[in-house]
């Protein structure tokens, strides 16, 4: 079936951990500690001489009386925030400035803009631990500048508390924004890591990394005889493989051949009859036991060796093979990801001058204008026995449908969106994005996009063979893959319908596919599984 994908994140967002407010007893102890701290004397070095003062207010009074320097006036003049205040104190201490020159500075620019002045000149400098807003509050007319006297009025304390509360609120808001940004970055990093993993050259891919028990359902499906009967009766498929081998015996003469996913062994027997010296047939499904009987029944056991197991897990009795044959194609070519296994065998066992067959594949798209089919599949849900089930469209539309499309339902010329050379392609290239352009041949409504593939036996062949799974030719068991549009797109003959297709594996099930279309400001994601 198919599914829409969330463009943001398909995992649950992590909850923000709650911050403890602390116990009330602890708060009382902190306030008591702060009050005690206010009453304690500290050594504060003057900004302009070597004299040590007993408190920050005493230092400010000393600077005003002895050096004609009013720190609060300078803070107000330049509208200094916490950072600007810290830079100014460190600038004065590091440059040993003259007090009069500082008071005469223009409003801007100030000489302590550099971030270098955030570095403390004096270790544990009490002036750096002082809030400039509190300094300015303490200098308002009518209030004593000496905090050590403890003569602040009730209103002053209230204003200080209010200012502190406002600063705390702003800090909490900033922290919340920072935490939100951090979470977004975490999700971004996860996405980058996942994408990097799938794009590494030589990576065996997610199918190879599946445990045997995780892949059991896939191989079990090929243990049933019905699916093999269907494939064998598909004359387009089976006769194309036969004709390729029988009509090109020079390709197989005295060669060692590996058949990946041999099933009933039909391709292995074609290869043996075409002159192969040795054929190694590998399959993980239970059908291989019937293949062993079939090979013996046809007196080919001296040429064909059958091995049960996944190609990723077994060891072949030879170091290299000359030819790899496999019927690995799934719906829309790449469904089931069996090509991953063929490429694994190629990279591990194929001789330098060897070849994989089939060696070339195309994936094509065309536009479909089948109003009746669209009515049956989509509009049907608007009125089901008198009930509105339109909500079902969101589940039905994204299901990529495998069915035979009538040739007269095609309303555009086909276009190839991807070509795969099985002797050169790497795993990361099996996930791709491609722009496409469909040239319309009819004026109608486009109700779907259809996908299919073509297969070529080409390399080194004097008699080249190919077959197609498109709607224009004899049908195969692959049929075609139809991507229905919820809302048909009106098109004109001669018009070009442009879009983009993205094909990728479903990370939750690497044998299934996610196919996304960007078409006229719409984004639809379909699933083949």
Short mmCIF file of C-alpha atoms in Angstrom, two decimals:
data_model
loop_
_atom_site.label_atom_id
_atom_site.label_comp_id
_atom_site.label_asym_id
_atom_site.label_seq_id
_atom_site.Cartn_x
_atom_site.Cartn_y
_atom_site.Cartn_z
CA UNK A 1 0.00 0.00 0.00
CA UNK A 2 1.01 3.64 -0.14
CA UNK A 3 1.31 6.32 2.45
CA UNK A 4 1.74 10.08 2.67
CA UNK A 5 4.91 11.13 4.41
CA UNK A 6 5.28 13.98 6.88
CA UNK A 7 7.72 16.45 5.32
CA UNK A 8 9.10 17.34 8.73
CA UNK A 9 9.78 14.44 11.02
CA UNK A 10 8.31 10.93 11.10
CA UNK A 11 9.44 10.25 14.66
CA UNK A 12 7.81 11.52 17.83
CA UNK A 13 9.25 14.80 19.07
CA UNK A 14 11.15 14.44 22.30
CA UNK A 15 9.48 16.11 25.24
CA UNK A 16 11.26 18.99 26.89
CA UNK A 17 12.41 17.82 30.33
CA UNK A 18 10.81 19.69 33.19
CA UNK A 19 13.14 21.92 35.17
CA UNK A 20 12.95 21.61 38.90
CA UNK A 21 11.87 24.73 40.79
CA UNK A 22 13.74 23.49 43.83
CA UNK A 23 12.49 23.10 47.38
CA UNK A 24 11.17 26.10 49.29
CA UNK A 25 13.68 25.49 52.06
CA UNK A 26 16.48 25.70 49.51
CA UNK A 27 15.11 29.02 48.23
CA UNK A 28 15.04 30.46 51.75
CA UNK A 29 18.63 29.36 52.29
CA UNK A 30 19.66 31.02 49.01
CA UNK A 31 18.04 34.33 49.96
CA UNK A 32 19.62 34.15 53.37
CA UNK A 33 22.98 33.48 51.76
CA UNK A 34 22.53 36.47 49.43
CA UNK A 35 21.66 38.73 52.32
CA UNK A 36 24.71 37.58 54.21
CA UNK A 37 26.81 38.10 51.10
CA UNK A 38 25.62 41.71 50.80
CA UNK A 39 26.81 42.39 54.32
CA UNK A 40 30.24 40.85 53.77
CA UNK A 41 33.20 43.03 52.84
CA UNK A 42 35.12 42.35 49.62
CA UNK A 43 38.31 43.79 48.26
CA UNK A 44 37.67 45.85 45.12
CA UNK A 45 40.56 47.38 43.23
CA UNK A 46 40.01 50.92 41.99
CA UNK A 47 39.74 51.27 38.20
CA UNK A 48 42.40 53.99 38.09
CA UNK A 49 44.77 53.44 41.02
CA UNK A 50 46.02 50.63 43.26
CA UNK A 51 43.75 51.38 46.20
CA UNK A 52 41.63 48.52 47.56
CA UNK A 53 38.08 49.36 48.63
CA UNK A 54 35.76 47.35 50.86
CA UNK A 55 32.75 47.21 48.50
CA UNK A 56 31.53 48.08 45.02
CA UNK A 57 29.59 51.20 46.23
CA UNK A 58 32.68 52.38 48.13
CA UNK A 59 34.71 51.95 44.94
CA UNK A 60 32.21 53.99 42.93
CA UNK A 61 32.30 56.76 45.56
CA UNK A 62 36.12 56.71 45.50
CA UNK A 63 36.21 56.95 41.68
CA UNK A 64 33.82 59.89 41.76
CA UNK A 65 35.65 61.78 44.54
CA UNK A 66 39.29 61.05 43.64
CA UNK A 67 39.18 60.62 39.84
CA UNK A 68 36.08 62.60 38.84
CA UNK A 69 34.73 59.47 37.14
CA UNK A 70 31.05 58.52 37.43
CA UNK A 71 30.61 54.91 36.29
CA UNK A 72 26.81 55.10 36.33
CA UNK A 73 26.79 58.17 34.09
CA UNK A 74 29.00 56.34 31.59
CA UNK A 75 26.69 53.31 31.62
CA UNK A 76 23.67 55.51 30.97
CA UNK A 77 25.39 57.62 28.32
CA UNK A 78 26.33 54.62 26.18
CA UNK A 79 23.23 52.58 27.12
CA UNK A 80 25.41 49.62 28.06
CA UNK A 81 23.91 46.17 28.49
CA UNK A 82 25.58 43.46 30.56
CA UNK A 83 28.08 42.59 27.83
CA UNK A 84 28.92 46.21 27.07
CA UNK A 85 29.43 46.89 30.79
CA UNK A 86 31.80 43.89 31.16
CA UNK A 87 33.78 44.96 28.09
CA UNK A 88 34.09 48.52 29.43
CA UNK A 89 35.41 47.41 32.87
CA UNK A 90 38.00 45.12 31.25
CA UNK A 91 38.94 47.82 28.74
CA UNK A 92 39.60 50.35 31.54
CA UNK A 93 41.66 47.87 33.56
CA UNK A 94 43.69 46.59 30.59
CA UNK A 95 44.39 50.00 29.00
CA UNK A 96 44.82 51.94 32.30
CA UNK A 97 42.81 54.79 30.83
CA UNK A 98 42.64 58.35 32.09
CA UNK A 99 39.26 58.98 33.78
CA UNK A 100 38.68 62.34 32.10
CA UNK A 101 39.20 60.89 28.62
CA UNK A 102 36.56 58.25 29.29
CA UNK A 103 33.98 60.78 30.45
CA UNK A 104 34.61 62.80 27.29
CA UNK A 105 34.07 59.95 24.84
CA UNK A 106 31.50 60.54 22.06
CA UNK A 107 28.32 58.46 22.10
CA UNK A 108 29.64 56.06 19.43
CA UNK A 109 31.70 54.20 18.55
CA UNK A 110 33.12 53.10 21.87
CA UNK A 111 36.68 51.74 22.08
CA UNK A 112 35.71 48.52 23.88
CA UNK A 113 33.59 46.94 21.12
CA UNK A 114 36.05 44.06 20.57
CA UNK A 115 35.05 40.64 21.91
CA UNK A 116 38.57 40.43 23.38
CA UNK A 117 37.38 42.65 26.25
CA UNK A 118 35.02 39.92 27.47
CA UNK A 119 38.10 38.25 28.98
CA UNK A 120 38.53 39.33 32.65
CA UNK A 121 41.68 41.28 33.49
CA UNK A 122 41.36 40.60 37.25
CA UNK A 123 40.34 37.19 38.54
CA UNK A 124 37.01 37.29 40.45
CA UNK A 125 36.64 41.02 39.81
CA UNK A 126 33.67 42.18 41.96
CA UNK A 127 32.87 44.93 39.47
CA UNK A 128 32.25 42.26 36.80
CA UNK A 129 29.85 40.50 39.16
CA UNK A 130 27.74 43.64 39.57
CA UNK A 131 24.52 44.17 37.59
CA UNK A 132 24.75 47.50 35.70
CA UNK A 133 20.96 47.94 35.96
CA UNK A 134 21.20 47.70 39.74
CA UNK A 135 24.00 50.26 39.72
CA UNK A 136 21.83 52.65 37.76
CA UNK A 137 18.86 52.03 40.04
CA UNK A 138 20.96 52.75 43.12
CA UNK A 139 22.02 56.13 41.67
CA UNK A 140 18.50 57.56 41.28
CA UNK A 141 17.98 60.95 43.03
CA UNK A 142 16.85 60.66 46.63
CA UNK A 143 18.54 57.32 47.18
CA UNK A 144 21.84 56.79 48.98
CA UNK A 145 24.66 55.51 46.75
CA UNK A 146 26.14 53.47 49.54
CA UNK A 147 24.49 50.06 49.53
CA UNK A 148 26.51 48.98 52.52
CA UNK A 149 24.46 51.30 54.69
CA UNK A 150 21.34 49.19 53.96
CA UNK A 151 19.24 52.36 53.50
CA UNK A 152 17.39 51.37 50.32
CA UNK A 153 13.72 52.19 50.43
CA UNK A 154 10.91 49.65 50.07
CA UNK A 155 10.06 51.04 46.61
CA UNK A 156 13.63 50.61 45.44
CA UNK A 157 13.64 46.99 46.53
CA UNK A 158 10.33 46.40 44.79
CA UNK A 159 11.65 47.93 41.57
CA UNK A 160 14.80 45.82 41.79
CA UNK A 161 12.72 42.68 42.27
CA UNK A 162 10.49 43.60 39.34
CA UNK A 163 13.49 44.26 37.10
CA UNK A 164 15.03 40.95 38.15
CA UNK A 165 11.77 39.15 37.40
CA UNK A 166 11.61 40.71 33.93
CA UNK A 167 15.19 39.67 33.22
CA UNK A 168 14.38 36.15 34.40
CA UNK A 169 11.36 35.98 32.07
CA UNK A 170 13.46 37.13 29.12
CA UNK A 171 16.11 34.57 29.99
CA UNK A 172 13.53 31.79 30.19
CA UNK A 173 12.12 32.76 26.80
CA UNK A 174 15.62 32.79 25.30
CA UNK A 175 16.35 29.40 26.84
CA UNK A 176 13.12 27.95 25.43
CA UNK A 177 14.02 29.23 21.95
CA UNK A 178 17.50 27.79 22.27
CA UNK A 179 16.14 24.40 23.33
CA UNK A 180 13.73 24.41 20.39
CA UNK A 181 16.57 25.25 17.99
CA UNK A 182 18.68 22.51 19.54
CA UNK A 183 15.91 19.98 18.96
CA UNK A 184 15.58 21.06 15.32
CA UNK A 185 19.33 20.71 14.85
CA UNK A 186 19.20 17.24 16.38
CA UNK A 187 16.54 16.17 13.86
CA UNK A 188 18.55 17.71 11.04
CA UNK A 189 21.69 15.89 12.15
CA UNK A 190 19.80 12.59 12.30
CA UNK A 191 18.57 13.13 8.76
CA UNK A 192 22.06 13.97 7.51
CA UNK A 193 23.48 10.84 9.14
CA UNK A 194 20.79 8.63 7.59
CA UNK A 195 21.32 10.17 4.16
CA UNK A 196 25.07 9.82 4.48
CA UNK A 197 24.70 6.14 5.32
CA UNK A 198 22.71 5.45 2.16
CA UNK A 199 25.14 7.36 -0.06
CA UNK A 200 28.42 5.77 1.04
CA UNK A 201 30.24 4.19 -1.86
CA UNK A 202 30.48 0.45 -1.47
CA UNK A 203 27.89 0.28 1.31
CA UNK A 204 26.17 -3.10 1.17
CA UNK A 205 22.80 -1.46 1.74
CA UNK A 206 19.95 -2.13 4.10
CA UNK A 207 18.86 -5.40 2.44
CA UNK A 208 22.26 -6.97 3.03
CA UNK A 209 22.10 -5.82 6.64
CA UNK A 210 18.77 -7.53 7.31
CA UNK A 211 18.97 -10.58 9.54
CA UNK A 212 17.68 -13.83 8.09
CA UNK A 213 14.66 -13.80 10.41
CA UNK A 214 13.84 -10.21 9.38
CA UNK A 215 13.87 -11.24 5.71
CA UNK A 216 11.93 -14.47 6.21
CA UNK A 217 8.59 -13.15 4.90
CA UNK A 218 10.14 -12.13 1.58
CA UNK A 219 11.74 -15.51 0.91
CA UNK A 220 8.73 -17.42 2.21
CA UNK A 221 6.59 -15.78 -0.47
CA UNK A 222 8.81 -17.41 -3.09
CA UNK A 223 8.42 -20.81 -1.47
CA UNK A 224 4.88 -21.06 -2.87
CA UNK A 225 4.57 -22.77 -6.23
CA UNK A 226 1.93 -20.42 -7.61
CA UNK A 227 4.31 -17.47 -8.02
CA UNK A 228 6.81 -19.63 -9.92
CA UNK A 229 4.09 -20.95 -12.19
CA UNK A 230 3.03 -17.38 -12.95
CA UNK A 231 6.60 -16.34 -13.78
CA UNK A 232 7.28 -19.40 -15.93
CA UNK A 233 4.04 -18.87 -17.87
CA UNK A 234 5.04 -15.25 -18.53
CA UNK A 235 6.34 -15.91 -22.04
CA UNK A 236 7.68 -12.40 -22.56
CA UNK A 237 9.88 -12.78 -19.51
CA UNK A 238 10.96 -16.42 -19.81
CA UNK A 239 11.43 -16.55 -23.57
CA UNK A 240 13.50 -13.36 -23.53
CA UNK A 241 15.97 -14.97 -21.11
CA UNK A 242 15.94 -18.18 -23.15
CA UNK A 243 16.48 -16.37 -26.47
CA UNK A 244 19.31 -14.28 -25.02
CA UNK A 245 21.17 -17.43 -23.92
CA UNK A 246 20.33 -19.75 -26.79
CA UNK A 247 21.02 -17.11 -29.45
CA UNK A 248 24.34 -16.02 -27.91
CA UNK A 249 26.11 -19.30 -27.05
CA UNK A 250 29.52 -17.66 -27.49
CA UNK A 251 28.79 -15.57 -24.39
CA UNK A 252 28.34 -18.72 -22.25
CA UNK A 253 30.71 -21.22 -23.80
CA UNK A 254 33.04 -22.68 -21.11
CA UNK A 255 32.06 -19.94 -18.63
CA UNK A 256 31.33 -20.13 -14.91
CA UNK A 257 27.85 -18.73 -14.29
CA UNK A 258 26.18 -17.56 -11.07
CA UNK A 259 22.36 -17.54 -10.94
CA UNK A 260 21.19 -15.25 -8.09
CA UNK A 261 17.69 -16.16 -6.87
CA UNK A 262 17.40 -19.21 -9.09
CA UNK A 263 13.86 -20.27 -8.13
CA UNK A 264 12.98 -23.41 -10.08
CA UNK A 265 16.37 -23.28 -11.82
CA UNK A 266 15.08 -22.42 -15.28
CA UNK A 267 17.77 -19.79 -15.99
CA UNK A 268 20.51 -22.10 -14.71
CA UNK A 269 19.36 -24.82 -17.08
CA UNK A 270 19.22 -22.36 -20.01
CA UNK A 271 22.83 -21.40 -19.20
CA UNK A 272 23.96 -25.03 -18.97
CA UNK A 273 22.31 -25.82 -22.34
CA UNK A 274 24.05 -22.76 -23.83
CA UNK A 275 27.51 -24.18 -23.12
CA UNK A 276 28.38 -22.97 -19.61
CA UNK A 277 31.13 -25.02 -17.98
CA UNK A 278 29.67 -24.64 -14.49
CA UNK A 279 26.54 -23.03 -13.07
CA UNK A 280 26.11 -22.11 -9.40
CA UNK A 281 22.45 -21.53 -8.48
CA UNK A 282 21.61 -19.78 -5.20
CA UNK A 283 18.22 -19.29 -3.52
CA UNK A 284 17.13 -18.86 0.08
CA UNK A 285 13.50 -19.96 -0.39
CA UNK A 286 12.25 -23.53 0.00
CA UNK A 287 11.72 -23.81 -3.77
CA UNK A 288 15.38 -24.73 -4.12
CA UNK A 289 14.62 -28.28 -2.99
CA UNK A 290 12.28 -28.66 -5.98
CA UNK A 291 14.98 -27.06 -8.16
CA UNK A 292 17.39 -29.81 -7.06
CA UNK A 293 14.91 -32.46 -8.19
CA UNK A 294 14.31 -30.61 -11.47
CA UNK A 295 18.04 -30.41 -12.21
CA UNK A 296 18.47 -34.15 -11.53
CA UNK A 297 15.43 -34.97 -13.66
CA UNK A 298 17.11 -33.22 -16.59
CA UNK A 299 20.56 -34.86 -16.03
CA UNK A 300 22.26 -31.49 -15.40
CA UNK A 301 23.54 -32.17 -11.89
CA UNK A 302 27.11 -32.47 -13.21
CA UNK A 303 27.00 -28.85 -14.39
CA UNK A 304 24.64 -27.15 -11.94
CA UNK A 305 25.42 -26.79 -8.23
CA UNK A 306 22.55 -25.55 -6.07
CA UNK A 307 23.12 -23.74 -2.74
CA UNK A 308 20.44 -22.76 -0.26
CA UNK A 309 21.02 -19.41 1.43
CA UNK A 310 21.18 -15.68 0.87
CA UNK A 311 23.95 -14.61 -1.47
CA UNK A 312 25.04 -12.17 1.25
CA UNK A 313 25.50 -14.96 3.79
CA UNK A 314 27.03 -17.87 1.86
CA UNK A 315 30.46 -18.64 0.42
CA UNK A 316 30.65 -19.81 -3.19
CA UNK A 317 32.82 -22.81 -4.11
CA UNK A 318 34.72 -20.58 -6.59
CA UNK A 319 36.60 -17.32 -6.19
CA UNK A 320 35.26 -15.66 -9.33
CA UNK A 321 32.51 -16.16 -11.90
CA UNK A 322 32.35 -14.99 -15.52
CA UNK A 323 28.65 -14.27 -15.74
CA UNK A 324 25.89 -13.39 -13.28
CA UNK A 325 22.32 -13.99 -14.44
CA UNK A 326 19.30 -13.11 -12.41
CA UNK A 327 15.64 -12.30 -12.82
CA UNK A 328 15.62 -9.73 -10.05
CA UNK A 329 13.12 -7.19 -11.38
CA UNK A 330 10.15 -6.20 -9.22
CA UNK A 331 7.16 -3.95 -9.79
CA UNK A 332 8.33 -0.55 -11.07
CA UNK A 333 11.66 -2.36 -11.56
CA UNK A 334 13.14 -1.70 -8.10
CA UNK A 335 10.42 -3.05 -5.78
CA UNK A 336 11.77 -5.84 -3.50
CA UNK A 337 15.34 -4.49 -3.79
CA UNK A 338 16.67 -7.77 -5.17
CA UNK A 339 19.06 -5.81 -7.35
CA UNK A 340 20.93 -5.05 -4.11
CA UNK A 341 21.77 -8.74 -3.83
CA UNK A 342 22.88 -8.96 -7.46
CA UNK A 343 25.21 -5.99 -6.97
CA UNK A 344 26.59 -7.60 -3.81
CA UNK A 345 27.39 -10.74 -5.82
CA UNK A 346 28.86 -8.64 -8.64
CA UNK A 347 31.22 -6.73 -6.35
CA UNK A 348 32.31 -9.89 -4.54
CA UNK A 349 32.49 -12.57 -7.24
CA UNK A 350 32.40 -11.18 -10.80
CA UNK A 351 35.65 -11.40 -12.78
CA UNK A 352 37.05 -8.14 -14.15
CA UNK A 353 36.02 -8.99 -17.72
CA UNK A 354 32.72 -10.58 -16.67
CA UNK A 355 29.18 -9.26 -17.04
CA UNK A 356 25.82 -9.15 -15.31
CA UNK A 357 22.72 -10.00 -17.39
CA UNK A 358 20.40 -8.32 -18.05
CA UNK A 359 22.88 -5.47 -18.27
CA UNK A 360 20.70 -2.44 -19.05
CA UNK A 361 17.31 -1.31 -17.71
CA UNK A 362 15.09 1.75 -18.25
CA UNK A 363 12.29 3.12 -16.09
CA UNK A 364 9.67 5.13 -17.99
CA UNK A 365 6.61 7.23 -17.17
CA UNK A 366 3.54 8.21 -19.15
CA UNK A 367 0.35 10.16 -18.42
CA UNK A 368 -3.00 8.38 -18.14
CA UNK A 369 -6.45 9.81 -18.78
CA UNK A 370 -8.91 7.21 -17.51
CA UNK A 371 -11.87 9.12 -16.09
CA UNK A 372 -13.95 5.99 -15.46
CA UNK A 373 -11.17 4.31 -13.48
CA UNK A 374 -10.65 7.51 -11.48
CA UNK A 375 -14.39 7.65 -10.77
CA UNK A 376 -14.41 4.02 -9.62
CA UNK A 377 -11.37 4.40 -7.36
CA UNK A 378 -11.61 7.97 -6.02
CA UNK A 379 -15.05 9.56 -6.46
CA UNK A 380 -16.61 6.31 -5.24
CA UNK A 381 -15.84 7.32 -1.63
CA UNK A 382 -17.96 10.47 -1.80
CA UNK A 383 -21.17 8.41 -1.59
CA UNK A 384 -21.01 4.80 -0.37
CA UNK A 385 -24.56 3.48 0.02
CA UNK A 386 -25.61 6.97 1.09
CA UNK A 387 -22.68 7.57 3.44
CA UNK A 388 -19.84 10.07 2.99
CA UNK A 389 -16.53 8.22 3.19
CA UNK A 390 -14.43 10.90 1.47
CA UNK A 391 -11.87 10.68 4.28
CA UNK A 392 -10.84 7.31 2.81
CA UNK A 393 -9.31 9.09 -0.18
CA UNK A 394 -6.31 10.05 1.93
CA UNK A 395 -5.59 6.34 2.41
CA UNK A 396 -6.63 5.12 -1.05
CA UNK A 397 -4.95 7.68 -3.31
CA UNK A 398 -1.37 7.01 -2.16
CA UNK A 399 -1.64 3.28 -2.82
CA UNK A 400 0.39 2.59 -5.93
CA UNK A 401 -1.76 0.18 -7.95
CA UNK A 402 -0.26 -2.68 -9.95
CA UNK A 403 -2.55 -3.39 -12.91
CA UNK A 404 -2.71 -3.55 -16.69
CA UNK A 405 -3.26 -0.15 -18.30
CA UNK A 406 -4.97 -0.09 -21.68
CA UNK A 407 -2.86 1.51 -24.38
CA UNK A 408 -5.72 3.78 -25.45
CA UNK A 409 -5.75 5.31 -21.95
CA UNK A 410 -2.28 6.82 -22.51
CA UNK A 411 -2.47 10.56 -23.16
CA UNK A 412 1.22 11.42 -23.50
CA UNK A 413 4.38 10.20 -25.09
CA UNK A 414 6.46 8.10 -22.67
CA UNK A 415 9.65 9.47 -21.17
CA UNK A 416 12.60 7.61 -19.65
CA UNK A 417 13.39 8.83 -16.13
CA UNK A 418 16.26 6.49 -15.23
CA UNK A 419 18.70 4.15 -16.98
CA UNK A 420 20.56 1.54 -14.96
CA UNK A 421 23.74 -0.18 -16.14
CA UNK A 422 23.92 -3.28 -13.95
CA UNK A 423 27.66 -3.60 -14.53
CA UNK A 424 28.40 -0.10 -13.27
CA UNK A 425 25.62 1.10 -10.99
CA UNK A 426 26.27 1.37 -7.23
CA UNK A 427 23.74 0.95 -4.44
CA UNK A 428 23.37 4.64 -3.68
CA UNK A 429 22.25 5.27 -7.28
CA UNK A 430 19.22 3.01 -6.80
CA UNK A 431 17.70 5.88 -4.83
CA UNK A 432 17.36 8.85 -7.13
CA UNK A 433 15.47 11.98 -8.14
CA UNK A 434 14.75 12.89 -11.74
CA UNK A 435 12.98 15.75 -13.51
CA UNK A 436 10.61 14.63 -16.24
CA UNK A 437 8.54 16.17 -19.02
CA UNK A 438 5.49 14.44 -20.52
CA UNK A 439 4.40 15.72 -23.94
CA UNK A 440 0.62 15.45 -24.15
CA UNK A 441 -1.04 13.82 -27.14
CA UNK A 442 -4.66 14.45 -26.03
CA UNK A 443 -6.71 17.31 -24.60
CA UNK A 444 -8.31 15.80 -21.50
CA UNK A 445 -7.77 15.31 -17.77
CA UNK A 446 -4.65 13.52 -16.54
CA UNK A 447 -5.93 11.13 -13.87
CA UNK A 448 -2.75 9.16 -13.15
CA UNK A 449 0.90 8.61 -13.95
CA UNK A 450 1.90 5.10 -15.06
CA UNK A 451 5.36 3.61 -14.61
CA UNK A 452 6.98 0.60 -16.28
CA UNK A 453 10.41 -0.69 -17.32
CA UNK A 454 12.36 -2.09 -20.27
CA UNK A 455 15.08 -4.75 -20.07
CA UNK A 456 18.08 -5.21 -22.38
CA UNK A 457 20.55 -8.07 -22.94
CA UNK A 458 23.20 -6.16 -24.82
CA UNK A 459 26.84 -6.45 -23.74
CA UNK A 460 28.88 -8.71 -26.01
CA UNK A 461 25.79 -10.14 -27.70
CA UNK A 462 25.72 -10.72 -31.44
CA UNK A 463 21.95 -11.19 -31.13
CA UNK A 464 20.63 -8.53 -28.80
CA UNK A 465 17.40 -9.20 -26.92
CA UNK A 466 15.07 -6.83 -25.09
CA UNK A 467 11.57 -6.78 -23.68
CA UNK A 468 9.24 -4.11 -22.30
CA UNK A 469 6.59 -4.13 -19.58
CA UNK A 470 4.79 -1.06 -20.96
CA UNK A 471 1.10 -0.75 -21.84
CA UNK A 472 1.92 -0.66 -25.58
CA UNK A 473 3.13 -4.30 -25.76
CA UNK A 474 2.16 -7.79 -24.65
CA UNK A 475 1.36 -7.80 -20.97
CA UNK A 476 3.69 -9.42 -18.42
CA UNK A 477 3.22 -10.54 -14.82
CA UNK A 478 4.78 -7.20 -13.80
CA UNK A 479 1.83 -5.35 -15.46
CA UNK A 480 2.28 -1.58 -14.85
CA UNK A 481 2.45 0.58 -11.73
CA UNK A 482 -0.23 3.28 -11.55
CA UNK A 483 0.01 6.39 -9.38
CA UNK A 484 -3.50 7.87 -9.12
CA UNK A 485 -3.96 11.62 -8.74
CA UNK A 486 -6.60 12.68 -6.23
CA UNK A 487 -7.48 15.71 -8.36
CA UNK A 488 -7.13 15.23 -12.13
CA UNK A 489 -4.92 17.71 -13.98
CA UNK A 490 -6.43 19.33 -17.11
CA UNK A 491 -4.00 19.12 -20.06
CA UNK A 492 -3.93 20.22 -23.69
CA UNK A 493 -2.57 18.27 -26.66
CA UNK A 494 0.98 19.43 -27.36
CA UNK A 495 1.39 20.73 -23.82
CA UNK A 496 4.35 19.60 -21.69
CA UNK A 497 3.51 18.39 -18.20
CA UNK A 498 6.66 18.88 -16.15
CA UNK A 499 7.43 17.37 -12.78
CA UNK A 500 9.94 15.62 -10.58
CA UNK A 501 10.01 12.06 -9.29
CA UNK A 502 11.97 10.84 -6.27
CA UNK A 503 12.43 7.11 -5.66
CA UNK A 504 13.81 5.84 -2.38
CA UNK A 505 13.67 2.80 -0.13
CA UNK A 506 11.36 2.77 2.84
CA UNK A 507 13.73 2.74 5.80
CA UNK A 508 11.18 0.78 7.84
CA UNK A 509 11.03 -1.91 5.13
CA UNK A 510 13.98 -1.73 2.72
CA UNK A 511 12.33 -4.07 0.22
CA UNK A 512 9.49 -1.59 -0.34
CA UNK A 513 9.63 1.70 -2.21
CA UNK A 514 8.50 5.27 -1.58
CA UNK A 515 7.83 7.23 -4.76
CA UNK A 516 7.23 10.99 -4.55
CA UNK A 517 5.90 13.18 -7.36
CA UNK A 518 6.21 16.96 -7.46
CA UNK A 519 3.61 17.93 -10.04
CA UNK A 520 2.16 21.42 -10.53
CA UNK A 521 2.69 22.58 -6.95
CA UNK A 522 1.45 19.27 -5.57
CA UNK A 523 3.53 16.78 -3.68
CA UNK A 524 2.26 13.19 -3.51
CA UNK A 525 4.09 10.26 -1.96
CA UNK A 526 3.14 6.69 -2.82
CA UNK A 527 4.26 3.41 -1.33
CA UNK A 528 4.88 0.08 -3.04
CA UNK A 529 4.92 -2.65 -0.43
#
